[in-house]
Amino acid sequence: AQRVTQPEKLLSVFKGAPVELKCNYSYSGSPELFWYVQYSRQRLQLLLRHISRESIKGFTADLNKGETSFHLKKPFAQEEDSAMYYCALSGRDSGTYKYIFGTGTRLKVLA
Amino acid sequence: KAGVTQTPRYLIKTRGQQVTLSCSPISGHRSVSWYQQTPGQGLQFLFEYFSETQRNKGNFPGRFSGRQFSNSRSEMNVSTLELGDSALYLCASSFDNQGATEAFFGQGTRLTVV
């Protein structure tokens, strides 16, 4: 079954420390992977997608097909990075594409 | 262009009642998905509509239903409300849920069941 797992519900780091939000997926084909972010009192929005291989707000994510992971990383955390982060997968299942979200990780960056 | 609009923003209902939530997608987007967001469960997929047809469905009971109109606007209905239905309900639209398509979210409807 298709699944996205984010093992940490809460991750606290100090400002300037490296950040890694973990995401593992289960999918039999070649999925598209995304990271979405929800800042306080704002709507959920796309942060980055693996197909673009981009760095947004200093965040990067590499798709590791061997480990079926798509961890989100940033070398130096900022207080404004505090938010809820969701890893998502889009893949074909029974003829249609489905979007599957993980349960989310709340990142708290401490001053 | 205008973003995804959800109405109402807040609702308080009593157990046993029913409720209808509305979602207006971004102009030109034909795919509309609904999610339930709770602190403990994160984002749970309810269903997805495309061109007035339900294309995907999550694992929610039949009390949760939806529909999509010809202008792509969508409604979600919950009947016989239970306390556990209290959550933030999010709607997301995309041009088409095919592959690497970004989903645009509304601000949600906060439903409280008392």
Short mmCIF file of C-alpha atoms in Angstrom, two decimals:
data_model
loop_
_atom_site.label_atom_id
_atom_site.label_comp_id
_atom_site.label_asym_id
_atom_site.label_seq_id
_atom_site.Cartn_x
_atom_site.Cartn_y
_atom_site.Cartn_z
CA ALA A 1 0.00 0.00 0.00
CA GLN A 2 1.12 3.54 -0.65
CA ARG A 3 2.23 5.27 2.49
CA VAL A 4 4.20 8.30 3.64
CA THR A 5 5.81 8.13 7.06
CA GLN A 6 7.13 11.05 9.04
CA PRO A 7 8.48 9.48 12.22
CA GLU A 8 8.85 12.68 14.24
CA LYS A 9 5.79 14.61 15.39
CA LEU A 10 7.92 17.35 16.88
CA LEU A 11 11.46 18.43 16.19
CA SER A 12 13.13 21.16 18.22
CA VAL A 13 16.46 22.67 17.21
CA PHE A 14 18.38 25.78 18.13
CA LYS A 15 18.79 28.65 15.71
CA GLY A 16 21.80 28.08 13.50
CA ALA A 17 21.77 24.31 13.97
CA PRO A 18 21.25 21.92 11.05
CA VAL A 19 17.77 20.55 10.47
CA GLU A 20 16.67 17.25 8.98
CA LEU A 21 13.00 16.35 8.73
CA LYS A 22 12.62 12.70 7.88
CA CYS A 23 10.25 11.26 5.32
CA ASN A 24 10.01 7.68 4.16
CA TYR A 25 7.59 6.39 1.60
CA SER A 26 6.18 3.14 0.38
CA TYR A 27 5.24 2.98 -3.27
CA SER A 28 5.69 0.34 -5.92
CA GLY A 29 6.32 2.66 -8.86
CA SER A 30 8.12 5.97 -9.40
CA PRO A 31 6.37 8.58 -7.28
CA GLU A 32 6.57 12.32 -7.30
CA LEU A 33 7.60 13.64 -3.89
CA PHE A 34 6.80 16.98 -2.33
CA TRP A 35 7.28 18.94 0.86
CA TYR A 36 4.49 21.26 1.98
CA VAL A 37 4.74 23.78 4.81
CA GLN A 38 2.15 25.45 7.01
CA TYR A 39 3.27 28.53 8.91
CA SER A 40 1.22 29.75 11.84
CA ARG A 41 -2.14 31.14 10.67
CA GLN A 42 -1.26 30.62 7.02
CA ARG A 43 -2.52 28.13 4.54
CA LEU A 44 -0.67 24.98 3.61
CA GLN A 45 1.62 25.64 0.67
CA LEU A 46 4.16 23.89 -1.49
CA LEU A 47 7.75 24.23 -0.30
CA LEU A 48 9.53 22.15 -2.88
CA ARG A 49 9.15 19.15 -5.16
CA HIS A 50 11.82 16.61 -5.99
CA ILE A 51 11.39 16.88 -9.74
CA SER A 52 12.53 20.52 -9.65
CA ARG A 53 15.71 19.79 -7.70
CA GLU A 54 15.48 23.27 -6.25
CA SER A 55 16.46 24.91 -3.00
CA ILE A 56 13.73 26.99 -1.40
CA LYS A 57 14.42 29.16 1.66
CA GLY A 58 17.65 27.20 2.09
CA PHE A 59 15.86 23.85 2.22
CA THR A 60 16.78 20.94 -0.02
CA ALA A 61 15.48 17.40 -0.31
CA ASP A 62 17.03 14.49 -2.14
CA LEU A 63 15.05 11.53 -3.31
CA ASN A 64 16.81 8.31 -2.30
CA LYS A 65 15.05 5.51 -4.13
CA GLY A 66 17.17 2.82 -2.48
CA GLU A 67 16.13 3.91 0.99
CA THR A 68 12.73 5.21 -0.21
CA SER A 69 13.37 8.44 1.60
CA PHE A 70 12.92 12.13 0.86
CA HIS A 71 14.36 13.90 3.86
CA LEU A 72 14.18 17.70 4.08
CA LYS A 73 17.38 19.42 5.12
CA LYS A 74 18.65 22.87 5.94
CA PRO A 75 22.18 23.57 7.15
CA PHE A 76 21.33 26.49 9.46
CA ALA A 77 17.85 26.77 10.94
CA GLN A 78 16.17 30.16 11.35
CA GLU A 79 13.40 31.09 13.77
CA GLU A 80 11.08 31.81 10.84
CA ASP A 81 11.40 28.17 9.78
CA SER A 82 9.19 27.18 12.70
CA ALA A 83 6.14 25.59 11.09
CA MET A 84 4.35 22.34 10.34
CA TYR A 85 5.95 20.35 7.53
CA TYR A 86 4.22 17.66 5.50
CA CYS A 87 5.84 15.23 3.14
CA ALA A 88 3.59 14.14 0.27
CA LEU A 89 3.62 11.59 -2.50
CA SER A 90 1.78 11.63 -5.79
CA GLY A 91 1.58 8.35 -7.61
CA ARG A 92 -0.59 6.27 -9.84
CA ASP A 93 -2.86 3.79 -8.13
CA SER A 94 -5.57 1.83 -9.94
CA GLY A 95 -5.40 4.11 -12.94
CA THR A 96 -5.56 7.47 -11.19
CA TYR A 97 -3.07 9.62 -9.39
CA LYS A 98 -3.38 9.97 -5.65
CA TYR A 99 -1.88 12.51 -3.34
CA ILE A 100 -0.84 11.02 0.00
CA PHE A 101 0.37 13.13 2.89
CA GLY A 102 2.37 12.12 5.93
CA THR A 103 1.14 13.01 9.39
CA GLY A 104 3.45 16.00 9.57
CA THR A 105 6.36 17.17 11.69
CA ARG A 106 6.22 20.34 13.73
CA LEU A 107 9.55 22.13 13.62
CA LYS A 108 10.37 24.51 16.44
CA VAL A 109 13.47 26.62 16.07
CA LEU A 110 14.59 27.95 19.42
CA ALA A 111 16.39 31.24 19.86
CA LYS B 1 -5.70 35.24 -9.57
CA ALA B 2 -7.84 34.45 -6.56
CA GLY B 3 -6.80 31.54 -4.37
CA VAL B 4 -8.86 28.65 -3.10
CA THR B 5 -11.77 29.94 -1.05
CA GLN B 6 -13.51 27.96 1.65
CA THR B 7 -16.70 28.96 3.42
CA PRO B 8 -17.57 29.26 6.15
CA ARG B 9 -14.32 29.75 8.07
CA TYR B 10 -15.79 28.59 11.37
CA LEU B 11 -18.74 26.41 12.33
CA ILE B 12 -20.14 25.16 15.58
CA LYS B 13 -22.62 22.31 15.40
CA THR B 14 -24.18 19.90 17.86
CA ARG B 15 -23.97 16.14 17.73
CA GLY B 16 -26.40 14.56 15.33
CA GLN B 17 -26.67 17.59 13.08
CA GLN B 18 -25.39 17.76 9.55
CA VAL B 19 -23.11 20.31 7.94
CA THR B 20 -22.17 21.45 4.45
CA LEU B 21 -18.82 23.03 3.65
CA SER B 22 -18.03 24.82 0.41
CA CYS B 23 -14.87 25.17 -1.65
CA SER B 24 -14.24 27.38 -4.67
CA PRO B 25 -11.09 26.29 -6.50
CA ILE B 26 -8.68 28.45 -8.44
CA SER B 27 -10.13 29.36 -11.81
CA GLY B 28 -9.23 26.69 -14.36
CA HIS B 29 -8.53 23.99 -11.79
CA ARG B 30 -10.69 20.93 -12.26
CA SER B 31 -9.41 18.73 -9.44
CA VAL B 32 -10.66 19.40 -5.92
CA SER B 33 -9.60 17.34 -2.92
CA TRP B 34 -10.79 17.43 0.67
CA TYR B 35 -8.74 16.67 3.77
CA GLN B 36 -9.38 16.48 7.49
CA GLN B 37 -6.62 17.96 9.61
CA THR B 38 -6.31 17.15 13.31
CA PRO B 39 -3.35 17.50 15.67
CA GLY B 40 -3.16 13.78 16.30
CA GLN B 41 -3.76 12.41 12.80
CA GLY B 42 -2.27 15.08 10.58
CA LEU B 43 -3.79 15.34 7.11
CA GLN B 44 -6.26 12.64 6.24
CA PHE B 45 -7.55 12.39 2.69
CA LEU B 46 -11.32 12.37 2.32
CA PHE B 47 -12.00 12.39 -1.42
CA GLU B 48 -11.10 13.98 -4.72
CA TYR B 49 -13.39 15.23 -7.44
CA PHE B 50 -12.54 15.86 -11.05
CA SER B 51 -15.01 17.09 -13.63
CA GLU B 52 -17.96 16.44 -11.31
CA THR B 53 -16.91 12.83 -10.67
CA GLN B 54 -15.47 11.38 -7.51
CA ARG B 55 -12.14 10.02 -8.65
CA ASN B 56 -10.54 8.97 -5.37
CA LYS B 57 -11.86 8.23 -1.92
CA GLY B 58 -10.21 7.90 1.45
CA ASN B 59 -11.16 5.69 4.37
CA PHE B 60 -13.93 7.71 5.94
CA PRO B 61 -17.42 6.49 6.78
CA GLY B 62 -20.36 7.11 4.49
CA ARG B 63 -21.45 10.04 6.66
CA PHE B 64 -18.86 12.02 4.74
CA SER B 65 -19.90 12.81 1.21
CA GLY B 66 -19.16 15.39 -1.42
CA ARG B 67 -19.99 16.63 -4.82
CA GLN B 68 -18.61 18.90 -7.50
CA PHE B 69 -20.52 21.24 -9.73
CA SER B 70 -19.96 22.08 -13.38
CA ASN B 71 -18.02 25.21 -12.41
CA SER B 72 -15.65 22.99 -10.35
CA ARG B 73 -16.93 24.35 -7.04
CA SER B 74 -17.22 21.56 -4.51
CA GLU B 75 -19.21 20.89 -1.39
CA MET B 76 -18.59 18.45 1.40
CA ASN B 77 -21.37 17.17 3.62
CA VAL B 78 -21.12 15.45 6.96
CA SER B 79 -24.27 13.94 8.39
CA THR B 80 -25.02 12.79 11.91
CA LEU B 81 -22.10 14.71 13.35
CA GLU B 82 -19.99 13.15 16.08
CA LEU B 83 -17.66 14.85 18.55
CA GLY B 84 -14.71 13.25 16.77
CA ASP B 85 -15.57 15.10 13.58
CA SER B 86 -14.23 18.31 15.13
CA ALA B 87 -11.32 19.28 12.92
CA LEU B 88 -10.00 21.69 10.33
CA TYR B 89 -11.30 20.69 6.91
CA LEU B 90 -9.05 21.69 4.05
CA CYS B 91 -9.82 21.87 0.39
CA ALA B 92 -7.10 21.78 -2.26
CA SER B 93 -7.36 22.40 -5.97
CA SER B 94 -5.02 21.58 -8.81
CA PHE B 95 -5.13 21.89 -12.55
CA ASP B 96 -5.22 18.14 -12.70
CA ASN B 97 -4.05 15.67 -10.13
CA GLN B 98 -1.70 13.96 -12.56
CA GLY B 99 1.88 13.58 -11.54
CA ALA B 100 3.90 16.49 -10.23
CA THR B 101 1.02 18.94 -9.97
CA GLU B 102 1.06 21.42 -7.14
CA ALA B 103 -1.95 21.41 -4.85
CA PHE B 104 -3.22 24.82 -3.72
CA PHE B 105 -4.94 24.86 -0.36
CA GLY B 106 -7.68 26.97 1.08
CA GLN B 107 -7.54 28.37 4.59
CA GLY B 108 -9.89 25.72 5.81
CA THR B 109 -13.16 25.49 7.70
CA ARG B 110 -12.80 24.93 11.43
CA LEU B 111 -15.66 22.66 12.52
CA THR B 112 -16.41 22.24 16.20
CA VAL B 113 -18.97 19.65 17.24
CA VAL B 114 -20.38 20.07 20.75
#
